[in-house]
Each structure stands twice: as C-alpha cells, then as structure tokens.
Short mmCIF file of C-alpha atoms in Angstrom, two decimals:
data_model
loop_
_atom_site.label_atom_id
_atom_site.label_comp_id
_atom_site.label_asym_id
_atom_site.label_seq_id
_atom_site.Cartn_x
_atom_site.Cartn_y
_atom_site.Cartn_z
CA MET A 1 -8.51 99.54 -30.24
CA TYR A 2 -10.73 97.91 -27.61
CA GLY A 3 -13.78 97.38 -29.17
CA SER A 4 -11.49 95.44 -32.51
CA GLU A 5 -10.15 93.42 -29.25
CA ARG A 6 -13.10 91.71 -28.67
CA ARG A 7 -14.41 91.83 -32.20
CA CYS A 8 -11.19 89.68 -32.33
CA ILE A 9 -12.17 87.89 -28.86
CA GLN A 10 -15.88 87.27 -29.80
CA PRO A 11 -14.65 84.78 -32.92
CA LYS A 12 -12.34 82.59 -30.42
CA ARG A 13 -14.68 82.43 -27.48
CA LEU A 14 -17.90 80.97 -30.25
CA ARG A 15 -15.10 78.34 -31.46
CA ILE A 16 -13.78 77.38 -28.33
CA GLU A 17 -17.58 76.97 -27.56
CA SER A 18 -17.95 74.97 -30.74
CA LEU A 19 -15.06 72.86 -30.21
CA CYS A 20 -16.27 71.97 -26.64
CA TRP A 21 -19.25 71.39 -27.85
CA GLY A 22 -17.82 69.06 -30.13
CA SER A 23 -15.71 67.70 -28.18
CA ARG A 24 -18.72 66.03 -25.97
CA TRP A 25 -20.91 64.84 -28.90
CA LEU A 26 -17.70 63.21 -30.03
CA ALA A 27 -17.27 61.85 -26.25
CA THR A 28 -20.92 60.66 -26.10
CA LEU A 29 -20.83 59.52 -30.18
CA SER A 30 -17.67 57.02 -28.55
CA LEU A 31 -19.44 55.97 -25.55
CA LEU A 32 -22.65 54.82 -27.64
CA LEU A 33 -20.06 52.84 -29.54
CA LEU A 34 -18.36 51.72 -26.67
CA LEU A 35 -21.98 50.27 -25.66
CA VAL A 36 -22.71 48.44 -28.55
CA SER A 37 -19.56 47.31 -30.01
CA ALA A 38 -19.02 45.60 -25.82
CA GLY A 39 -22.79 44.45 -26.30
CA SER A 40 -21.82 42.99 -30.11
CA VAL A 41 -18.54 41.20 -28.21
CA HIS A 42 -20.56 39.76 -25.08
CA ALA A 43 -23.05 38.49 -27.99
CA ASP A 44 -20.45 36.84 -29.88
CA ASP A 45 -18.14 35.84 -26.64
CA ASP A 46 -21.57 33.68 -25.45
CA PRO A 47 -21.16 30.15 -27.74
CA ASP A 48 -24.48 29.43 -26.45
CA GLN A 49 -26.49 31.61 -27.54
CA ALA A 50 -24.40 31.90 -31.01
CA LEU A 51 -25.08 27.94 -31.10
CA ALA A 52 -28.74 28.78 -30.29
CA GLU A 53 -29.28 31.02 -32.72
CA ALA A 54 -27.63 29.08 -35.66
CA LYS A 55 -29.12 25.51 -34.45
CA LYS A 56 -32.69 27.45 -35.06
CA THR A 57 -31.59 29.04 -38.00
CA LEU A 58 -30.44 25.08 -39.17
CA GLU A 59 -34.04 23.38 -38.40
CA ALA A 60 -36.03 26.50 -40.19
CA ALA A 61 -33.74 25.59 -42.57
CA PHE A 62 -34.17 21.74 -42.72
CA ALA A 63 -37.72 22.25 -42.54
CA ARG A 64 -38.31 23.55 -45.92
CA ASP A 65 -35.68 20.89 -47.28
CA ASP A 66 -33.23 24.46 -47.95
CA GLY A 67 -29.51 23.05 -49.03
CA LYS A 68 -28.62 26.48 -49.50
CA GLY A 69 -30.18 27.61 -45.92
CA MET A 70 -28.52 24.26 -44.68
CA ALA A 71 -25.36 24.79 -45.74
CA ASP A 72 -24.78 28.64 -44.16
CA ALA A 73 -26.36 26.98 -40.83
CA VAL A 74 -23.66 24.74 -40.88
CA ARG A 75 -21.04 27.03 -41.36
CA ASP A 76 -22.25 29.10 -38.93
CA ILE A 77 -22.10 25.95 -36.38
CA ALA A 78 -18.36 24.91 -37.50
CA LYS A 79 -17.46 28.38 -36.80
CA ILE A 80 -18.58 28.31 -33.20
CA ALA A 81 -16.78 25.31 -32.61
CA THR A 82 -17.21 24.14 -29.26
CA PRO A 83 -17.18 20.35 -28.84
CA ASP A 84 -21.33 20.96 -28.57
CA ALA A 85 -21.31 22.48 -31.62
CA ILE A 86 -19.52 19.95 -33.58
CA GLU A 87 -21.35 17.32 -31.96
CA ILE A 88 -24.69 19.00 -33.83
CA LEU A 89 -22.65 18.94 -37.34
CA CYS A 90 -21.87 15.06 -36.87
CA LYS A 91 -25.35 14.08 -35.84
CA LEU A 92 -26.65 16.26 -38.40
CA GLU A 93 -29.30 13.87 -41.18
CA VAL A 94 -26.96 13.28 -43.85
CA ILE A 95 -28.71 11.88 -46.33
CA GLY A 96 -30.21 15.30 -46.49
CA PRO A 97 -29.78 18.72 -49.77
CA LYS A 98 -26.61 17.70 -51.25
CA GLU A 99 -24.71 21.77 -50.12
CA ALA A 100 -26.00 20.85 -46.50
CA TYR A 101 -23.92 17.45 -46.49
CA LEU A 102 -20.76 18.62 -48.95
CA ALA A 103 -20.48 21.82 -46.37
CA THR A 104 -21.27 19.20 -42.89
CA ALA A 105 -18.57 17.27 -44.48
CA SER A 106 -16.44 20.11 -45.28
CA ALA A 107 -16.63 21.18 -41.42
CA LEU A 108 -15.75 18.47 -40.21
CA ASP A 109 -12.92 17.66 -42.36
CA GLN A 110 -11.41 20.88 -40.64
CA VAL A 111 -11.50 20.08 -37.00
CA LYS A 112 -8.13 19.46 -35.99
CA ASP A 113 -8.61 19.91 -31.69
CA PRO A 114 -7.50 16.99 -30.26
CA ALA A 115 -10.63 17.75 -27.72
CA LEU A 116 -13.04 18.25 -31.23
CA ILE A 117 -11.42 14.92 -32.55
CA GLN A 118 -12.40 13.06 -29.18
CA VAL A 119 -15.75 13.84 -29.99
CA LEU A 120 -16.34 12.77 -33.86
CA THR A 121 -15.11 9.47 -32.09
CA ASP A 122 -17.19 9.82 -29.07
CA VAL A 123 -20.44 9.87 -31.77
CA TYR A 124 -19.31 7.17 -33.97
CA ALA A 125 -18.61 5.01 -31.29
CA LYS A 126 -22.32 5.47 -30.29
CA ALA A 127 -23.80 5.41 -34.11
CA ASN A 128 -21.96 2.05 -34.46
CA ASN A 129 -24.06 0.99 -31.51
CA ARG A 130 -27.05 2.09 -33.08
CA ASN A 131 -26.75 0.53 -36.38
CA ARG A 132 -26.04 4.60 -38.16
CA TRP A 133 -23.17 3.51 -40.94
CA GLN A 134 -23.95 7.06 -43.04
CA ARG A 135 -22.81 8.63 -40.10
CA GLN A 136 -19.65 6.57 -39.57
CA VAL A 137 -19.61 6.80 -42.73
CA MET A 138 -19.14 10.29 -42.97
CA LEU A 139 -17.17 10.23 -39.61
CA LEU A 140 -13.90 8.42 -40.68
CA ASP A 141 -13.84 10.62 -43.69
CA ALA A 142 -13.30 13.34 -41.71
CA LEU A 143 -10.96 11.27 -39.22
CA ALA A 144 -8.25 10.36 -42.39
CA ASP A 145 -6.10 12.31 -41.27
CA ASP A 146 -5.61 11.46 -37.76
CA VAL A 147 -5.38 7.81 -38.13
CA ASP A 148 -1.90 7.67 -36.56
CA GLY A 149 -3.50 9.70 -33.28
CA PRO A 150 -6.60 9.96 -31.59
CA ALA A 151 -8.47 7.79 -34.23
CA THR A 152 -6.39 4.97 -34.62
CA GLU A 153 -8.42 2.93 -32.93
CA THR A 154 -11.48 3.93 -34.53
CA TYR A 155 -10.43 2.88 -38.19
CA ARG A 156 -8.99 -0.37 -35.85
CA SER A 157 -13.09 -1.21 -34.86
CA ALA A 158 -14.02 -0.14 -38.79
CA ILE A 159 -11.91 -2.13 -40.75
CA LYS A 160 -13.85 -5.23 -38.49
CA ASP A 161 -16.81 -3.32 -39.01
CA LYS A 162 -20.07 -6.13 -39.79
CA HIS A 163 -21.22 -3.25 -43.15
CA PRO A 164 -19.44 -3.76 -45.32
CA LYS A 165 -19.73 -0.38 -46.54
CA VAL A 166 -18.00 0.98 -43.39
CA ARG A 167 -15.05 -1.34 -43.65
CA LEU A 168 -14.90 -0.20 -47.69
CA ALA A 169 -14.93 3.11 -46.14
CA ALA A 170 -11.93 3.10 -43.06
CA ILE A 171 -10.28 0.82 -46.36
CA ARG A 172 -10.17 3.74 -49.18
CA ALA A 173 -9.65 6.11 -46.27
CA LEU A 174 -6.34 4.33 -44.79
CA ALA A 175 -6.11 3.90 -48.98
CA GLN A 176 -6.17 7.79 -49.80
CA SER A 177 -3.65 8.86 -46.99
CA LYS A 178 -1.19 11.75 -48.73
CA ASP A 179 1.29 10.83 -46.07
CA PRO A 180 1.11 6.65 -45.29
CA LYS A 181 2.45 5.80 -42.26
CA ARG A 182 3.50 2.28 -39.95
CA ILE A 183 0.11 2.52 -38.79
CA HIS A 184 -1.53 1.92 -42.00
CA VAL A 185 0.05 0.13 -43.19
CA GLU A 186 -0.72 -2.33 -40.40
CA LEU A 187 -5.00 -1.67 -39.92
CA LEU A 188 -4.59 -2.39 -43.88
CA ILE A 189 -3.56 -6.05 -43.27
CA GLU A 190 -5.57 -6.84 -40.72
CA SER A 191 -8.45 -5.73 -43.24
CA LEU A 192 -7.17 -8.73 -45.26
CA LEU A 193 -7.77 -10.87 -41.54
CA ARG A 194 -11.37 -9.64 -41.71
CA SER A 195 -11.83 -10.36 -45.41
CA GLU A 196 -10.36 -13.70 -45.14
CA GLN A 197 -12.38 -15.41 -42.23
CA ARG A 198 -15.40 -13.76 -43.97
CA LYS A 199 -14.39 -15.44 -47.00
CA ASP A 200 -15.26 -12.23 -48.39
CA VAL A 201 -12.97 -11.30 -51.47
CA GLY A 202 -14.99 -8.36 -52.46
CA THR A 203 -13.64 -4.97 -53.49
CA PRO A 204 -12.92 -3.97 -49.67
CA HIS A 205 -10.06 -6.85 -50.20
CA LEU A 206 -9.29 -6.42 -53.12
CA GLU A 207 -8.73 -2.57 -52.29
CA ALA A 208 -7.25 -3.11 -49.56
CA ARG A 209 -3.85 -5.46 -51.53
CA GLU A 210 -4.42 -2.55 -54.22
CA ALA A 211 -3.08 0.18 -51.14
CA LEU A 212 -1.18 -2.40 -49.10
CA ALA A 213 0.87 -2.84 -53.10
CA ARG A 214 1.09 1.38 -53.82
CA ILE A 215 2.50 1.96 -50.09
CA THR A 216 4.97 -0.43 -50.04
CA GLY A 217 6.22 -1.75 -53.63
CA ARG A 218 4.90 -5.39 -52.39
CA LYS A 219 2.06 -8.29 -54.09
CA ILE A 220 1.29 -9.93 -51.57
CA LEU A 221 -1.82 -12.21 -51.68
CA LYS A 222 -2.74 -13.59 -47.31
CA HIS A 223 -2.85 -12.02 -44.54
CA ASP A 224 -0.39 -14.94 -43.18
CA ASP A 225 1.77 -13.88 -45.45
CA TRP A 226 1.93 -10.08 -44.96
CA VAL A 227 2.34 -10.75 -41.25
CA ALA A 228 5.99 -12.50 -41.85
CA TRP A 229 6.61 -9.91 -44.48
CA PHE A 230 5.84 -6.83 -42.70
CA ASN A 231 7.34 -8.20 -39.22
CA GLU A 232 10.82 -8.06 -40.06
CA LYS A 233 10.60 -4.63 -41.23
CA GLU A 234 10.55 -2.82 -37.87
CA ASP A 235 12.43 -0.18 -39.50
CA PHE A 236 9.76 0.38 -41.96
CA VAL A 237 9.15 3.50 -43.58
CA PRO A 238 6.13 3.27 -46.41
CA LEU A 239 6.71 4.31 -49.86
CA LYS A 240 4.97 7.45 -51.39
CA GLN A 241 1.85 6.43 -53.35
CA ALA A 242 2.79 5.74 -56.89
CA PRO A 243 1.06 3.65 -59.58
CA ALA A 244 1.33 0.56 -58.78
CA GLU A 245 3.08 -0.80 -62.31
CA LYS A 246 5.66 1.21 -61.35
CA THR A 247 6.45 0.54 -57.49
CA VAL A 248 5.32 -3.43 -56.87
CA GLU A 249 7.80 -6.06 -57.13
CA PRO A 250 5.57 -9.36 -57.31
CA ASP A 251 5.86 -12.26 -55.68
CA ASP A 252 5.41 -15.39 -56.63
CA ILE A 253 1.58 -16.06 -55.99
CA LYS A 254 -1.74 -15.81 -57.55
CA THR A 255 -3.69 -13.36 -57.19
CA TYR A 256 -7.37 -12.89 -57.72
CA ASP A 257 -7.48 -10.56 -59.61
CA ASP A 258 -5.37 -12.49 -62.13
CA GLU A 259 -8.61 -13.52 -63.80
CA GLU A 260 -9.34 -11.84 -66.80
CA VAL A 261 -12.73 -10.86 -66.83
CA THR A 262 -14.54 -8.71 -69.65
CA TYR A 263 -17.38 -6.15 -70.17
CA TYR A 264 -17.28 -4.74 -73.32
CA ASP A 265 -13.83 -5.40 -73.81
CA GLU A 266 -13.21 -3.54 -70.40
CA PRO A 267 -12.28 -5.32 -67.31
CA VAL A 268 -13.97 -6.02 -64.38
CA THR A 269 -12.25 -6.44 -61.27
CA SER A 270 -14.91 -6.25 -58.69
CA ARG A 271 -16.84 -8.91 -57.67
CA ARG A 272 -19.82 -8.13 -55.80
CA LEU A 273 -21.54 -7.34 -59.01
CA LEU A 274 -25.34 -5.93 -60.18
CA PHE A 275 -26.05 -5.92 -64.12
CA ILE A 276 -29.20 -4.05 -65.38
CA ILE A 277 -29.91 -3.87 -68.69
CA ASP A 278 -32.76 -1.96 -70.76
CA THR A 279 -35.25 -4.14 -72.15
CA SER A 280 -37.31 -0.91 -73.38
CA GLY A 281 -39.32 -1.30 -77.07
CA SER A 282 -36.52 1.05 -78.73
CA MET A 283 -33.63 -2.17 -77.83
CA SER A 284 -35.26 -4.55 -80.66
CA ALA A 285 -33.95 -1.59 -83.19
CA PRO A 286 -31.76 -3.25 -86.01
CA ILE A 287 -27.95 -2.76 -85.40
CA LYS A 288 -24.76 -3.89 -86.72
CA ALA A 289 -22.10 -5.63 -84.50
CA LYS A 290 -18.43 -6.50 -84.71
CA THR A 291 -17.61 -9.75 -83.95
CA ILE A 292 -14.08 -11.79 -83.89
CA SER A 293 -14.24 -14.60 -86.73
CA SER A 294 -13.00 -18.07 -85.49
CA SER A 295 -9.69 -17.33 -87.32
CA GLY A 296 -9.60 -14.20 -85.31
CA GLY A 297 -10.16 -11.54 -88.21
CA GLU A 298 -13.18 -8.96 -87.34
CA ASP A 299 -16.46 -9.75 -88.68
CA VAL A 300 -19.78 -7.48 -89.03
CA GLU A 301 -22.58 -9.10 -87.97
CA ASP A 302 -26.66 -8.11 -88.24
CA THR A 303 -28.15 -8.05 -84.92
CA THR A 304 -30.61 -6.23 -82.75
CA ARG A 305 -29.39 -3.76 -79.46
CA MET A 306 -31.57 -6.44 -77.22
CA GLU A 307 -29.55 -9.58 -78.33
CA LEU A 308 -26.64 -7.64 -78.31
CA ALA A 309 -26.84 -7.16 -74.93
CA LYS A 310 -28.09 -10.60 -74.33
CA LYS A 311 -24.97 -11.78 -75.16
CA GLN A 312 -22.86 -9.68 -74.10
CA LEU A 313 -24.07 -10.33 -70.89
CA ILE A 314 -24.22 -14.09 -71.60
CA LYS A 315 -20.73 -14.43 -72.11
CA LEU A 316 -19.27 -12.88 -68.80
CA LEU A 317 -21.63 -14.76 -67.07
CA GLY A 318 -19.36 -17.37 -67.85
CA GLN A 319 -16.40 -15.58 -67.19
CA LEU A 320 -17.22 -15.35 -63.76
CA PRO A 321 -14.92 -16.20 -60.99
CA ALA A 322 -16.65 -19.11 -58.28
CA TYR A 323 -16.30 -16.78 -55.41
CA THR A 324 -18.38 -13.67 -57.64
CA GLY A 325 -21.67 -12.63 -55.92
CA PHE A 326 -23.67 -11.33 -58.60
CA ASN A 327 -27.38 -10.56 -60.36
CA VAL A 328 -29.41 -9.28 -62.96
CA MET A 329 -32.28 -6.82 -63.41
CA LYS A 330 -33.95 -6.00 -66.36
CA PHE A 331 -36.09 -2.78 -66.81
CA ASP A 332 -38.62 -1.57 -68.99
CA SER A 333 -41.75 0.34 -67.88
CA ASP A 334 -41.23 -1.88 -65.22
CA VAL A 335 -38.18 -4.10 -63.26
CA LYS A 336 -38.10 -6.97 -62.45
CA SER A 337 -34.70 -8.56 -60.75
CA TRP A 338 -33.52 -12.57 -61.76
CA LYS A 339 -32.98 -12.57 -57.88
CA LYS A 340 -34.33 -10.83 -54.58
CA SER A 341 -30.45 -10.16 -53.88
CA MET A 342 -27.41 -10.75 -54.75
CA VAL A 343 -27.04 -14.63 -54.97
CA GLY A 344 -22.93 -16.33 -54.30
CA TRP A 345 -21.39 -18.07 -57.59
CA SER A 346 -22.65 -21.40 -58.17
CA ARG A 347 -22.75 -23.46 -61.57
CA PRO A 348 -26.47 -23.75 -61.34
CA ASN A 349 -27.26 -20.41 -60.38
CA VAL A 350 -24.74 -18.91 -63.34
CA ILE A 351 -27.09 -21.07 -65.48
CA SER A 352 -30.56 -20.12 -64.31
CA ALA A 353 -29.13 -16.09 -64.51
CA ALA A 354 -28.45 -16.78 -68.51
CA LYS A 355 -31.54 -18.03 -69.20
CA PHE A 356 -33.07 -15.08 -67.45
CA THR A 357 -30.84 -12.66 -69.43
CA GLN A 358 -31.67 -15.28 -73.00
CA GLY A 359 -35.51 -14.65 -72.33
CA LEU A 360 -35.27 -11.39 -72.28
CA GLU A 361 -37.64 -9.31 -74.74
CA PRO A 362 -38.24 -5.44 -75.68
CA GLY A 363 -40.89 -3.51 -74.86
CA GLY A 364 -42.71 -0.40 -73.30
CA SER A 365 -40.49 2.31 -71.96
CA THR A 366 -37.29 3.30 -70.00
CA ALA A 367 -37.94 3.79 -66.18
CA ALA A 368 -34.56 3.95 -65.35
CA ASN A 369 -34.75 6.41 -62.75
CA GLN A 370 -36.94 3.46 -60.42
CA ALA A 371 -34.58 0.78 -61.39
CA LEU A 372 -30.67 2.62 -60.16
CA THR A 373 -33.27 3.50 -57.07
CA GLU A 374 -34.38 -0.50 -56.29
CA ALA A 375 -30.53 -1.33 -57.18
CA LEU A 376 -28.57 1.29 -54.49
CA GLU A 377 -32.45 0.80 -51.87
CA ASN A 378 -31.63 -2.95 -51.80
CA ASN A 379 -28.09 -3.92 -52.67
CA LEU A 380 -25.93 -2.89 -49.84
CA GLN A 381 -23.52 -5.69 -51.11
CA VAL A 382 -22.70 -5.33 -54.35
CA ASP A 383 -19.46 -3.27 -55.31
CA SER A 384 -19.85 -2.34 -58.48
CA ILE A 385 -23.43 -1.95 -60.91
CA TYR A 386 -23.24 -2.12 -64.72
CA ILE A 387 -25.92 -0.55 -66.39
CA LEU A 388 -26.81 -0.78 -70.44
CA THR A 389 -29.39 1.31 -72.24
CA ASP A 390 -30.17 2.81 -75.52
CA GLY A 391 -31.31 6.33 -73.98
CA GLY A 392 -32.84 8.41 -71.54
CA PRO A 393 -35.46 7.76 -68.98
CA SER A 394 -38.78 8.28 -69.32
CA ASP A 395 -39.91 8.17 -65.53
CA ALA A 396 -37.58 11.41 -64.80
CA GLN A 397 -35.63 14.01 -65.83
CA ILE A 398 -31.87 13.31 -66.38
CA SER A 399 -30.97 15.96 -63.76
CA GLU A 400 -33.36 14.42 -61.75
CA LEU A 401 -32.29 10.72 -61.60
CA LEU A 402 -28.92 12.59 -61.51
CA ASP A 403 -30.35 14.35 -58.48
CA ASN A 404 -31.44 10.87 -57.15
CA VAL A 405 -28.66 9.38 -57.59
CA GLU A 406 -26.37 11.04 -56.07
CA LYS A 407 -28.27 11.11 -52.92
CA LEU A 408 -28.91 7.45 -52.46
CA ASN A 409 -25.01 6.45 -53.51
CA ARG A 410 -23.85 8.90 -50.99
CA PHE A 411 -22.34 7.04 -48.63
CA LEU A 412 -22.77 3.41 -50.59
CA ARG A 413 -20.67 4.44 -52.81
CA ILE A 414 -20.99 1.92 -55.10
CA LYS A 415 -19.60 2.77 -58.58
CA ILE A 416 -21.72 2.69 -61.05
CA HIS A 417 -20.57 1.91 -64.88
CA THR A 418 -22.68 2.53 -67.64
CA VAL A 419 -22.83 0.99 -71.41
CA GLY A 420 -24.23 2.69 -74.07
CA ILE A 421 -26.51 1.37 -77.60
CA GLY A 422 -27.11 3.89 -79.78
CA SER A 423 -25.88 7.45 -79.82
CA GLY A 424 -28.86 8.82 -77.59
CA ALA A 425 -27.60 7.25 -74.47
CA ALA A 426 -24.71 9.09 -73.58
CA THR A 427 -26.32 12.23 -72.35
CA LEU A 428 -27.52 10.25 -69.28
CA LEU A 429 -24.58 7.84 -69.42
CA LYS A 430 -21.50 10.24 -69.68
CA PRO A 431 -22.43 12.00 -66.65
CA LEU A 432 -24.05 9.29 -64.41
CA ALA A 433 -20.52 7.31 -64.61
CA GLU A 434 -18.56 10.39 -63.84
CA GLN A 435 -20.73 10.98 -61.11
CA ASN A 436 -20.33 7.21 -59.37
CA ASN A 437 -16.43 7.06 -60.14
CA GLY A 438 -17.80 4.48 -62.93
CA ILE A 439 -15.95 4.32 -66.97
CA PHE A 440 -18.77 4.88 -69.49
CA LYS A 441 -18.15 2.60 -72.83
CA GLN A 442 -20.33 3.81 -75.73
CA VAL A 443 -20.33 -0.07 -77.90
CA ASP A 444 -22.61 1.17 -80.71
CA GLY A 445 -23.58 4.62 -82.35
CA ASN A 446 -27.18 3.43 -84.32
#
C-alpha cells in the first residue's frame, strides 16, 4: 500500500514541479513581452522621434522621385498630427508626383483640431509673403470647411490677392461649400468689389456671380447692388445649392455673360482665352463641312481641316466682347504664338489675330506636348484653353502628355476644352478635356 502510495505521489510531485517551471517560464515570457510592449509604446509616445523617422523616409522617397513612397510617408506624418508634423505637410514641394500631392491634400483636408488649423492659416500667411501661390491654393482647399471660423480672415485676404489663381481658388472653395452660410455670401460679394476695382470681369468675377445666384436665388451684376440687397437681409439664410435656372430670380440688369459667344457651336463663357491650333501636315486633309446657307438651310462644303479651323477661329474672334483677353498659338514641329502673352480686346488686336490665323499653313509634325507645356507655363492670366488637333502628339506618348499637363495644371486649374478634327483625335482629346474640366467636341469623323 505504501509502495503504491509512493507510486501515486511521485507523479503528482512531478506534475507540480512541471507546473512550477511552466509558471516561471510563462512569467518570464510575460515580463519580456511587457518590456517589449513598453518599449514600443514609448516609441509611439515619442512624436518627435516618430516624426524624424517619417521625415527621413519622405526625404529618401523624394530623392528617388518615388511618388508612392512619398505618399506613404505623408500618411505616416499625418498620423502623428502634431503642429510640427502638419507644418511639414504644409511646406512640402507640392509640384511633385501626383500620388504625393493627393496624399498631402487629403491629409490637410482632414485637419480639424483648432490648434492645427492655426498652423495652416499661419503657413498660408507666410506663403503669401513669399509668393508661393501654389501652396496658397492647396491650403485654401484644405481650409474650405473652416471659412465660417478660424479661416475667415484667410479667405478675406485670398479674395483680394494679386494672383488671379489664388483669388479663383478662394472663390471656388466658397462656391462649392456644401453648407453655405452668411459669411460665404459676404465674401463672394466682396470678391466682386475686387474684380470691379481691377476692371477684371474674367472667370473669378463670373464664377463669383454664378455662386451667388445658386446660393441666394438672385442674379445681380454689380457689387454695390449686391451690398444694398444683402444689408436688408439680416436674417438671411442661404438657399441650398441648386441649378441656377431653377432658383434664380433675374433682376433687370444686363450681365456680361448675356452676350452669346460660341466656338464650334459650344458656348464660350470664359473671358481669358487661349486658342491653340494644330498646323501639322495632316491638317491639309480634305473634309466635307456642314454650313448654314443664307436661306437658313444646311449645305455641305468641300474644304480642308486647316481651312475649317481657320474659318471657325476667325468667326469667334469677331464675336469676342470688348472686355475679353485672348491670344492665339499654333503648333506643328514647333510652337509659335501671335503674342507673347494674353492681350486685351481692341479692334486692332482682333484684326491682327485674324490676320495671323488666316496666314496659318499646314506642314510638319504634331508637337502637342510642347504646345501645352508652353501654354501652361506662360499664361497665368488665362482661364480657358481651346486646343484643336486632328490626331495624337508626335513629341510624347499620350500618357506622358496627360501626366505632364496634370502636373503643370494642378494649381493653375485652367479649363482645357478640346476640338477634334478627324477620327484619330479623340484618343488624346477626350481624356485631356475630362482631366481638366473641359468639353470635348468632335467636329468631323474623316
């Protein structure tokens, strides 16, 4: 019996000793895990160290021109969400890879903490002093939800800015608010005063009035008339955004955009225009163009792509209102402009531009990428570009051209409308128009 008891007790003792060793091992492992966990928590709780590491990663990706790597680093910096981190994002080189820009814009758009919003407004003020207008545009987009709070004075400054693209960015942000308030209306009215003082009735002026019409249901031309109406509306609550034709109550005031201007039967609403015409050798191809006879009937005319393009542009030049700025550029193997930059309307200027257009002759290849590059680099005052061609570019792949235009037009935000003559033009022109808020027009399938 004793022996059997010993046989029974011995296994029990082994089980206990084994359990003790297991418990010690688990305790040791738990302690190690605790130490590791404490170390990782400490690293996460040290924003300065985390920011320094993320910044290094960002700089390395930037040196490699690695858009995806930059975008990942931007998102890591955004998660740290300290004033220093947000300031780094605000001061990034914004004319870089598309992925990096989109990640930066998205991160700044999500900033809601008042202390961090203050960082955005401070960086905006410094960018203004240093003429970093691209940075200003990005920050105005990020501050759009804070117009009725800490960003009010930033927007008040922006609508008076000397740079037309900064003014336009502010107006568009005010116009696109999903929840417009009294301050949005006040600032848009104030922007009209700036336009009138500068005698500038270009796109910023027109878009401000269109936004006011959507928000208020009124269509008024002059700043003083808006002020007189607005001052009577102390309890004014903006309407919800809706198509203007359904909500606007027109006043008996003639507006600038009442004058009908068309190009290939599409309305031209901008008043800061650049027309780019393809004069490559293929533009000499014959086509049949539809025309309206004197009796109002439709005729078919035998002509060439080049002659049709010249005829349509000369017709448009004759329609331009007296407050329009414009220029004409042609491209084949090379690029040549009628004037170095946009000029104001005058009868001699219209005649000179028409003469330049009439003298265009087809020949050479299709340097469309070079033409668009020069157009976007040298025409800050332009609001809309109209480019006409009959095929793809000879100086770049279509994807390369689109990427180039995206980068150059990221902050200019010039609308690029496209006109295709010939069935081969749509492959380039349709995505080009879509990417740049323009309209694609196919005028001939030959």
